[in-house]
XYZ file of C-alpha atoms in Angstrom:
658
model
C 0.041 -0.046 0.119
C 2.785 2.500 0.883
C 4.381 1.653 -2.552
C 1.269 2.539 -4.237
C 0.830 5.667 -2.209
C 4.167 6.830 -3.276
C 3.508 6.132 -6.879
C 0.181 8.009 -6.905
C 1.752 10.876 -4.977
C 4.187 11.624 -8.082
C 7.146 11.813 -5.582
C 10.493 10.697 -7.304
C 13.131 9.077 -5.261
C 14.755 12.449 -4.553
C 11.590 14.342 -4.002
C 10.022 14.385 -0.601
C 6.165 13.835 -0.190
C 4.237 15.962 2.126
C 0.749 14.283 1.999
C 0.292 14.781 -1.839
C 2.205 17.927 -2.083
C 5.968 18.196 -3.229
C 6.647 20.945 -0.564
C 5.542 21.434 3.136
C 2.716 23.832 4.074
C 5.509 25.530 6.108
C 7.875 25.917 3.051
C 6.953 29.448 2.078
C 10.047 31.568 1.004
C 12.256 28.418 1.248
C 12.713 28.357 -2.544
C 14.187 31.372 -3.788
C 13.377 31.142 -7.489
C 11.452 34.031 -8.918
C 8.060 32.055 -9.770
C 7.976 30.599 -6.172
C 8.792 33.932 -4.543
C 5.940 35.556 -6.577
C 3.298 33.267 -5.628
C 4.313 32.966 -1.891
C 4.069 36.873 -2.017
C 0.715 36.863 -3.675
C -0.747 34.466 -1.113
C -0.420 37.194 1.482
C -2.108 39.702 -0.560
C -5.757 40.495 0.478
C -5.865 37.542 2.782
C -5.063 35.243 -0.179
C -8.158 36.342 -2.384
C -6.051 36.988 -5.447
C -4.191 33.818 -5.311
C -7.168 31.632 -4.591
C -8.928 33.069 -7.612
C -5.945 32.405 -9.813
C -5.574 28.867 -8.489
C -9.273 28.150 -8.974
C -9.196 29.491 -12.487
C -6.160 27.430 -13.521
C -7.572 24.265 -12.343
C -11.251 24.539 -13.336
C -11.306 27.469 -15.779
C -14.048 29.191 -13.626
C -13.415 32.988 -13.635
C -13.617 34.681 -10.341
C -16.489 37.064 -9.514
C -16.454 40.537 -10.963
C -15.287 43.214 -8.444
C -18.604 45.077 -8.798
C -20.443 42.156 -7.423
C -17.800 41.630 -4.603
C -18.098 45.190 -3.644
C -22.058 44.889 -3.681
C -22.131 41.699 -1.599
C -19.421 42.281 0.942
C -19.541 46.205 1.152
C -22.821 47.900 0.048
C -25.285 45.221 1.293
C -23.833 45.408 4.812
C -23.517 49.122 4.709
C -27.270 49.233 3.640
C -28.474 47.154 6.411
C -26.413 49.091 8.979
C -27.806 52.374 7.654
C -31.388 51.034 7.912
C -30.683 49.699 11.356
C -29.207 53.257 12.292
C -32.353 54.802 10.756
C -34.633 52.638 12.627
C -32.823 53.208 15.875
C -33.288 56.900 15.444
C -36.797 57.254 14.270
C -38.711 54.224 15.859
C -40.197 55.587 18.995
C -41.591 52.366 20.481
C -38.616 50.878 22.330
C -39.566 47.374 21.961
C -39.784 47.419 18.266
C -36.846 49.670 18.042
C -34.752 47.085 19.758
C -36.028 44.134 17.796
C -35.729 45.675 14.384
C -32.147 47.033 15.159
C -31.061 43.652 16.630
C -32.407 41.625 13.651
C -30.773 43.940 11.280
C -27.415 43.770 13.128
C -27.747 39.909 13.176
C -28.400 39.896 9.394
C -25.205 41.792 8.793
C -23.247 39.328 10.945
C -24.752 36.451 9.240
C -24.122 37.961 5.711
C -20.361 38.478 6.630
C -19.909 35.105 8.329
C -21.646 33.205 5.487
C -20.022 34.996 2.550
C -16.496 35.398 3.953
C -16.090 32.274 6.137
C -18.130 29.501 5.070
C -18.632 30.191 1.424
C -15.130 31.260 0.837
C -13.616 28.360 2.765
C -15.795 25.963 0.997
C -14.384 27.126 -2.256
C -10.696 26.931 -1.295
C -11.238 23.510 0.177
C -12.830 22.369 -3.138
C -9.783 23.794 -4.952
C -7.403 21.928 -2.638
C -9.283 18.498 -3.258
C -9.327 19.334 -7.018
C -5.656 19.898 -7.111
C -5.110 16.490 -5.272
C -7.564 14.863 -7.693
C -5.781 16.283 -10.750
C -2.454 14.985 -9.509
C -3.971 11.657 -8.658
C -5.169 11.387 -12.370
C -2.146 12.613 -13.918
C 0.141 10.029 -12.052
C -2.266 7.098 -12.103
C -2.983 7.301 -15.921
C 0.764 8.452 -16.684
C -0.237 11.260 -18.780
C -0.868 15.177 -18.333
C -3.789 16.494 -16.443
C -6.817 17.083 -18.363
C -8.089 20.484 -19.174
C -11.651 19.271 -18.531
C -13.049 19.640 -15.196
C -13.301 16.403 -13.263
C -14.428 17.020 -9.773
C -13.192 14.624 -7.199
C -15.681 12.029 -5.651
C -17.772 12.920 -2.594
C -18.672 10.564 0.212
C -22.074 9.440 -1.382
C -20.220 8.753 -4.790
C -19.511 5.027 -5.849
C -15.830 6.223 -6.336
C -15.284 7.410 -2.761
C -13.069 4.495 -2.123
C -10.472 6.031 -4.105
C -10.536 9.090 -1.896
C -7.957 7.476 0.436
C -5.594 7.347 -2.489
C -6.152 10.715 -4.053
C -6.138 12.630 -0.716
C -2.828 10.852 0.186
C -3.389 10.896 3.992
C -5.241 14.085 4.330
C -8.363 13.839 6.516
C -11.538 15.981 6.410
C -10.094 17.871 9.454
C -6.798 18.628 7.482
C -8.559 20.038 4.407
C -10.826 22.351 6.434
C -7.997 23.295 8.979
C -5.698 24.417 6.056
C -8.126 27.054 4.944
C -9.735 28.008 8.386
C -9.606 31.694 9.593
C -7.603 30.334 12.480
C -6.743 26.776 12.571
C -4.240 24.007 13.278
C -3.045 21.897 10.304
C -1.622 18.467 11.197
C 2.033 18.712 10.690
C 3.335 17.140 7.376
C 6.955 17.140 8.384
C 8.734 14.004 9.402
C 12.032 13.472 11.103
C 13.778 12.644 7.903
C 12.669 15.709 5.910
C 12.206 18.330 8.793
C 15.688 19.781 8.277
C 16.274 19.271 4.503
C 14.586 22.569 3.477
C 15.383 25.558 5.522
C 14.688 29.197 4.764
C 17.591 31.219 3.029
C 16.668 34.571 4.353
C 14.835 36.419 7.067
C 11.645 36.492 5.159
C 11.488 32.633 4.940
C 12.435 32.438 8.553
C 9.676 34.972 9.699
C 7.162 32.954 7.680
C 8.212 29.707 9.256
C 8.006 31.161 12.600
C 4.050 32.044 11.735
C 3.649 28.451 10.501
C 5.540 26.543 13.152
C 4.473 23.680 15.597
C 2.409 25.139 18.135
C 1.513 24.079 21.759
C 3.663 20.876 21.148
C 0.652 19.366 19.411
C 2.201 18.451 16.197
C 0.164 21.106 14.256
C 1.115 24.177 12.031
C -0.764 27.523 12.908
C -2.781 28.764 10.054
C -4.279 32.185 9.647
C -6.770 32.835 6.542
C -5.298 29.767 4.823
C -2.169 31.909 3.777
C 0.342 28.934 4.082
C -2.069 26.517 2.478
C -2.361 28.932 -0.595
C 1.264 29.259 -0.985
C 1.601 25.398 -0.869
C -1.155 24.941 -3.569
C 0.324 27.678 -5.740
C 3.861 26.009 -5.642
C 2.321 22.731 -6.461
C 0.443 24.446 -9.509
C 3.833 25.769 -10.772
C 4.940 22.085 -11.089
C 1.803 20.668 -12.778
C 0.617 23.460 -14.925
C 2.848 24.666 -17.901
C 4.418 28.137 -17.561
C 2.711 29.388 -20.701
C -0.727 28.664 -19.114
C 0.123 30.323 -15.847
C 1.044 33.724 -17.599
C -2.126 35.369 -16.880
C -3.099 38.497 -15.074
C -4.613 38.405 -11.699
C -8.272 39.495 -11.183
C -9.062 39.579 -14.914
C -7.329 36.186 -15.807
C -6.280 37.874 -19.095
C -3.415 35.849 -21.039
C -0.467 38.258 -20.994
C 0.237 37.855 -24.704
C -3.174 39.127 -25.487
C -2.085 42.603 -24.556
C 1.611 42.522 -24.689
C 1.791 41.943 -28.394
C 0.269 45.390 -29.005
C 2.873 46.791 -26.556
C 5.599 45.225 -28.640
C 4.135 46.670 -31.755
C 3.725 50.161 -30.521
C 7.564 49.876 -29.268
C 8.712 48.932 -32.750
C 6.776 51.976 -34.266
C 8.374 54.167 -31.528
C 11.831 52.669 -32.306
C 11.337 53.305 -36.040
C 10.395 57.005 -35.284
C 13.374 57.218 -32.987
C 11.093 58.294 -30.116
C 12.925 57.229 -26.918
C 10.278 58.856 -24.620
C 6.599 57.998 -24.167
C 5.051 60.543 -21.815
C 1.410 59.496 -22.696
C -0.651 56.609 -21.975
C -1.825 54.614 -24.942
C -5.172 52.999 -24.150
C -4.955 50.148 -26.686
C -1.525 48.921 -25.218
C -3.067 48.446 -21.723
C -4.414 45.209 -20.294
C -7.911 44.655 -19.082
C -6.419 45.100 -15.585
C -4.824 48.366 -16.058
C -7.932 49.644 -17.774
C -10.018 48.571 -14.832
C -7.555 49.865 -12.491
C -7.782 53.436 -14.051
C -11.514 53.356 -14.115
C -11.544 52.342 -10.411
C -9.133 55.314 -9.644
C -11.601 57.728 -11.400
C -14.581 56.283 -9.411
C -12.635 56.603 -6.056
C -11.763 60.054 -6.627
C -15.241 61.052 -7.655
C -17.000 59.188 -4.842
C -14.559 60.736 -2.333
C -15.055 64.314 -3.635
C -18.846 63.741 -3.360
C -18.505 62.323 0.089
C -16.531 65.413 0.997
C -19.172 67.609 -0.252
C -21.789 66.130 1.736
C -19.422 66.626 4.782
C -19.232 70.254 3.738
C -15.573 70.135 2.882
C -14.098 73.599 2.268
C -12.325 74.707 -0.887
C -9.038 74.161 0.864
C -10.046 70.679 1.938
C -10.758 69.669 -1.753
C -7.469 71.387 -2.770
C -5.441 69.298 -0.229
C -7.412 66.136 -1.434
C -6.665 66.519 -4.984
C -3.159 67.571 -4.339
C -2.502 64.399 -2.476
C -3.430 62.412 -5.546
C -1.872 64.911 -8.205
C 1.478 64.898 -6.200
C 1.699 61.037 -6.543
C 0.565 60.896 -10.031
C 2.941 63.671 -11.129
C 5.916 61.858 -9.663
C 4.852 58.705 -11.220
C 4.367 60.476 -14.677
C 7.820 62.259 -14.383
C 9.606 59.123 -13.126
C 8.184 57.037 -15.987
C 9.107 59.598 -18.602
C 12.560 59.838 -17.115
C 13.132 56.132 -17.003
C 11.047 54.959 -19.952
C 12.573 53.921 -23.265
C 10.703 52.326 -26.069
C 12.450 48.970 -25.227
C 12.250 49.161 -21.524
C 9.038 50.050 -19.330
C 5.397 50.051 -20.395
C 2.690 52.183 -18.805
C 0.991 48.898 -18.019
C 3.651 47.895 -15.580
C 3.691 51.303 -14.058
C 0.060 51.420 -13.468
C 0.000 47.933 -11.821
C 2.810 48.596 -9.730
C 1.418 51.810 -8.370
C -1.870 50.248 -7.778
C -0.341 47.374 -5.934
C 1.346 49.668 -3.671
C -1.699 51.759 -2.947
C -4.087 48.831 -2.353
C -2.231 45.570 -1.491
C 0.962 46.937 0.251
C -0.977 49.332 2.231
C -3.459 46.812 3.550
C -0.464 44.562 4.439
C 1.339 47.364 6.224
C -1.644 48.597 8.110
C -2.765 45.068 9.269
C 0.777 44.154 10.535
C 1.331 47.598 12.196
C -1.998 47.084 14.034
C -1.177 43.703 15.137
C 2.167 44.744 16.501
C 1.034 47.979 17.851
C -1.815 45.955 19.812
C 0.785 43.361 21.122
C 3.279 46.038 22.189
C 0.347 47.751 24.191
C -0.764 44.632 25.607
C 2.775 43.873 26.769
C 3.086 47.354 28.512
C -0.269 46.818 30.129
C 0.770 43.459 31.534
C 3.780 44.964 32.867
C 1.907 47.603 34.735
C -0.656 45.095 36.080
C 2.167 42.576 37.151
C 4.287 45.082 39.037
C 1.225 47.454 40.334
C 3.602 50.195 41.064
C 1.836 53.545 41.411
C 4.716 55.888 42.351
C 7.849 56.661 40.500
C 11.293 57.940 41.779
C 11.527 60.570 38.864
C 15.263 59.740 38.334
C 14.626 58.460 34.720
C 15.712 54.880 35.399
C 12.857 53.330 37.328
C 10.968 52.831 34.080
C 8.281 50.334 35.556
C 7.326 52.663 38.264
C 7.304 55.457 35.727
C 4.826 53.592 33.615
C 2.609 52.952 36.398
C 2.684 56.491 37.415
C 1.869 57.635 33.887
C -0.942 54.992 33.450
C -2.529 56.330 36.637
C -2.470 59.950 35.425
C -3.721 59.578 31.790
C -4.431 56.201 30.782
C -4.032 55.443 27.116
C -1.370 58.451 26.831
C 0.814 56.852 29.729
C 3.765 56.632 27.277
C 3.704 60.378 26.615
C 3.351 61.180 30.291
C 6.066 58.789 31.209
C 8.186 60.551 28.623
C 7.880 63.964 30.395
C 9.646 62.471 33.463
C 11.987 60.010 31.484
C 12.833 61.569 28.199
C 15.841 59.301 27.734
C 14.019 56.169 28.031
C 11.056 57.665 26.216
C 13.580 58.353 23.209
C 14.530 54.706 23.175
C 10.845 53.668 23.186
C 10.045 55.948 20.324
C 13.205 54.595 18.440
C 11.798 50.984 18.885
C 8.544 52.115 17.591
C 10.116 53.962 14.675
C 12.441 51.106 13.553
C 10.295 48.023 14.371
C 6.534 48.967 14.407
C 6.747 51.312 11.545
C 9.972 51.270 9.269
C 10.570 47.569 9.410
C 6.960 46.530 8.795
C 6.494 49.258 5.961
C 9.667 48.258 4.166
C 8.957 44.637 4.273
C 5.594 45.170 2.985
C 6.817 47.230 0.066
C 9.577 44.720 -0.657
C 6.826 42.069 -1.036
C 5.042 44.293 -3.398
C 7.796 43.575 -6.017
C 7.508 39.972 -6.304
C 3.705 40.466 -6.846
C 4.529 42.086 -10.092
C 7.664 40.684 -11.257
C 5.983 38.228 -13.603
C 4.974 41.119 -15.785
C 6.092 40.496 -19.358
C 8.441 43.646 -19.327
C 10.741 41.568 -17.237
C 10.667 38.285 -19.406
C 13.799 37.505 -21.373
C 13.818 36.922 -25.120
C 13.498 33.330 -24.781
C 10.605 33.619 -22.440
C 8.777 35.827 -24.955
C 9.435 33.616 -27.918
C 8.187 30.721 -25.913
C 5.017 32.564 -24.894
C 4.530 33.590 -28.619
C 4.840 30.079 -29.842
C 2.366 28.893 -27.221
C -0.154 31.471 -28.224
C 0.327 30.423 -31.933
C -0.349 26.730 -31.028
C -3.299 27.873 -29.065
C -4.978 29.693 -31.950
C -4.267 26.700 -34.289
C -5.998 24.486 -31.797
C -9.124 26.745 -31.171
C -11.226 25.073 -33.664
C -10.642 21.615 -32.291
C -11.256 22.915 -28.742
C -14.223 24.778 -29.242
C -15.830 21.790 -31.231
C -17.678 24.408 -33.358
C -17.656 25.084 -37.138
C -15.735 28.151 -37.896
C -16.683 30.177 -40.971
C -14.418 31.511 -43.211
C -14.243 35.084 -41.783
C -13.284 33.534 -38.307
C -10.679 31.542 -40.119
C -9.191 34.608 -41.682
C -9.120 36.228 -38.325
C -7.173 33.619 -36.765
C -4.659 33.592 -39.686
C -4.269 37.224 -39.189
C -3.625 36.841 -35.449
C -1.207 34.054 -36.149
C 0.631 36.190 -38.627
C 0.755 39.309 -36.402
C 2.325 37.214 -33.602
C 4.758 35.753 -36.070
C 5.691 39.294 -37.166
C 6.572 40.546 -33.508
C 10.107 41.820 -33.042
C 11.270 39.742 -30.207
C 14.771 41.178 -30.276
C 13.307 44.172 -28.303
C 13.488 41.731 -25.265
C 17.286 41.825 -25.597
C 17.771 44.027 -22.726
C 21.100 44.893 -21.133
C 21.838 44.343 -17.500
C 21.811 47.909 -16.865
C 18.284 48.467 -18.384
C 16.937 45.416 -16.255
C 18.296 47.179 -13.103
C 16.629 50.457 -13.914
C 13.450 48.434 -14.549
C 13.528 46.930 -11.063
C 14.234 50.475 -9.656
C 11.409 51.892 -11.616
C 8.794 49.113 -10.457
C 9.805 49.333 -6.720
C 9.642 53.207 -6.807
C 6.327 53.037 -8.375
C 5.077 50.591 -5.607
C 6.486 53.086 -2.990
C 4.701 55.929 -4.668
C 1.309 54.130 -4.493
C 1.847 53.256 -0.856
C 2.939 56.808 -0.134
C -0.133 58.395 -1.705
C -2.387 56.108 0.455
C -0.542 57.018 3.615
C -0.509 60.590 2.796
C -4.356 60.374 2.487
C -4.434 58.583 5.960
C -2.253 61.273 7.586
C -4.057 64.191 6.131
C -7.627 63.346 6.525
C -7.669 60.847 9.493
C -4.717 61.678 11.851
C -5.116 65.520 11.362
C -8.833 65.870 10.678
C -9.350 68.514 13.323
C -7.011 71.133 12.076
C -7.147 72.357 8.480
C -3.856 74.311 8.646
C -2.183 71.168 10.111
C -3.505 69.105 7.235
C -2.060 71.476 4.768
C 1.297 71.452 6.480
C 1.455 67.738 6.834
C 0.722 67.458 3.037
C 3.523 70.010 1.953
C 5.849 68.223 4.591
C 5.365 64.799 3.016
C 5.666 66.177 -0.521
C 9.078 67.814 0.287
C 10.279 64.662 2.011
C 9.383 61.548 0.023
C 11.117 59.147 2.286
C 9.353 56.063 0.877
C 10.343 56.413 -2.846
C 13.795 56.906 -1.463
C 13.996 54.014 0.692
C 12.500 51.895 -2.108
C 15.220 52.997 -4.538
C 17.754 52.078 -1.887
C 16.196 48.400 -1.729
C 16.212 48.179 -5.324
C 20.048 48.471 -5.166
C 20.122 45.183 -3.092
C 17.513 43.464 -5.428
C 19.526 44.165 -8.529
C 22.791 42.937 -6.755
C 20.711 39.620 -5.949
C 18.863 39.067 -8.952
C 21.043 40.682 -11.750
C 24.467 40.469 -10.293
C 23.561 37.146 -8.925
C 25.504 38.032 -5.620
C 24.271 35.204 -3.231
C 25.327 37.171 0.012
C 22.473 39.689 -0.637
C 19.396 38.248 0.974
C 16.356 40.054 2.486
C 18.324 41.336 5.644
C 21.018 43.030 3.613
C 18.256 44.439 1.237
C 16.171 45.979 3.984
C 18.649 46.977 6.477
C 19.696 50.292 4.926
C 16.123 51.298 4.098
C 14.910 50.439 7.392
C 17.661 52.164 9.292
C 17.079 55.399 7.145
C 13.347 55.193 7.319
C 13.434 54.557 11.083
C 15.821 57.397 11.909
C 13.447 59.846 9.710
C 10.506 58.771 11.704
C 12.386 59.078 14.906
C 13.249 62.735 14.022
C 9.677 63.588 13.342
C 8.175 61.699 16.283
C 10.574 62.554 19.048
C 12.261 65.918 17.978
C 9.378 67.423 16.243
C 6.242 66.215 18.306
C 7.461 65.249 21.730
C 10.174 67.831 22.070
C 8.058 70.486 20.277
C 10.813 71.604 18.015
C 9.176 71.537 14.609
C 11.860 73.939 13.123
C 14.577 71.846 14.319
C 12.764 68.615 13.018
C 12.311 70.037 9.661
C 15.829 71.112 9.127
C 17.213 67.730 10.485
C 14.658 65.974 8.250
C 15.925 68.033 5.055
C 19.387 67.280 5.855
C 18.740 63.697 6.285
C 16.857 63.346 3.029
C 19.835 65.088 1.293
C 22.063 62.583 2.827
C 19.820 59.595 1.897
C 19.770 60.803 -1.646
C 23.533 61.335 -1.784
C 23.798 57.522 -0.420
C 21.393 56.265 -3.099
C 23.280 58.278 -5.849
C 26.588 56.872 -4.767
C 25.525 53.424 -4.672
C 23.527 53.595 -7.861
C 26.366 55.088 -9.680
C 28.745 52.236 -8.546
C 26.123 49.602 -9.722
C 25.467 51.000 -12.998
C 29.251 51.199 -13.893
C 29.444 47.465 -12.609
C 26.399 46.611 -14.962
C 27.944 48.359 -17.817
C 31.147 46.558 -17.351
C 29.383 43.329 -17.270
C 27.447 44.189 -20.312
C 30.712 44.990 -22.339
C 32.160 41.878 -21.143
C 29.179 39.725 -22.212
C 29.226 41.593 -25.749
C 32.803 40.941 -26.352
C 32.273 37.246 -25.298
C 29.353 36.909 -27.544
C 31.506 38.481 -30.407
């Protein structure tokens, strides 16, 4: 029986088996290959929604629900019920009916959220996991490739359910459901033999494993929102599904060659006209995802403006709001025009990178910062409760007593009160908050945004592009057979035209030098940082400083003049280029993030401690200005050295080729 299980698992003699999968559920970021790094990062985005939709589409061909439907079901419907409940609570005079109707409506909101997000979403993910195991079982058992037709695994009431013990390969019903629980414990798939064979190569892998380690000595892996399980399933799909089929956009599931062919044609035209700068967006060369993102931006801006009008925003409020967006978009347009060449970076990549930073990276950073901030406050509270000291000596060294005294005086603001009596220790606490709770989290979130977009065709080599072109041509030739329908002469001519257009593409444009590839990485990472910075600016201006219009305006000007996020992202890109382009194995995540975290944390400490706590805003502005200049000089020095190294390597490769 064990021999049969190993045969059906598809494991080779040199390949470990983890209950049907070739990697463990705790092996995120263990493999440093670009495709695995990309899927592991996307499993974190939006609680795995994007990765789950993509996996389901690759396995079953079922497209995800539209964003309009998701927004209606998960946002507008609960908001509508909540508004009705609030209206009833205010206008229904009878206390009994008021309580009854309000309670029923609030219960409906909770049921709607739990049913849609927890049960239905979890059921879909469990079915995808079972489908993946079923496809692998079919492929290995029949010694052929997995069929493209949907063949769902047997259920308990089916006659073929006896095969379930084989295709599930040791995974129980509890394992399947715990893998995709909001918070669950997945039975470990590690053994004594394979426990130490695959270890993380950088800090990110180590951190991910710490969140998916054995807990409570019960032989289980902690799971949150099924993130580790989604990463495991995506890694398995990388092995089972051909690369050309996996090259699709997230959300829209549009094949990349469907829009990238037009980008290549426009680049050929620009090269023929010797137009090395493309300052304007060509709508026809954008993917469906980029078009939807632009439309989403327009809708968001209009809705926020209408919302501001309803709240009686003044003209200056509207000016600050529009200026926040225009500042980020102008820098993006200017940066794209500076870096852009007809053979380098498309507007499609720029739009996706900016949107990734605004939506995905911001959600990651805010979630992690809230979690770490709550943990930090809980620890401080437990320390106070544990020691129960209510008096301080006031000498700046009895920090436990100082916390207790501060807590007894002002509750939530005990750290600020403690700082008045113990400024030295408070400076260290602020440094910890700036470096760990803010800079480390935000820089890590921005770094993870890059693997999410690194599969864009702009980063492909010429060989990868030609492989995708050939696969698209082959798919067009097989379309009549796949559809099973009679194609008239017009359709046949259209297909011949598409095939000819693909054959005529100039794939030599993808022969990019190492210097150009390094500039592309820098452009992508800075675009992500600009998106994140734009969203953070909105939060700082309209949420953290909502009571003072003058303060909102000053915060906007300050953050415009000191763009610390794009600068730190550019510094990060130096390390990424050394790792991915120069193949320097010494540069892992720690070396990539450390300079950016140190610069970002020091900048935040100047603003938080010198400017706010010490109440020296002028001194803080001067120090911040000098610090930003030093950071720019530091980046310029490193980038010039790296560009020279890449140019020398390009000349060496060129002479070797000749």
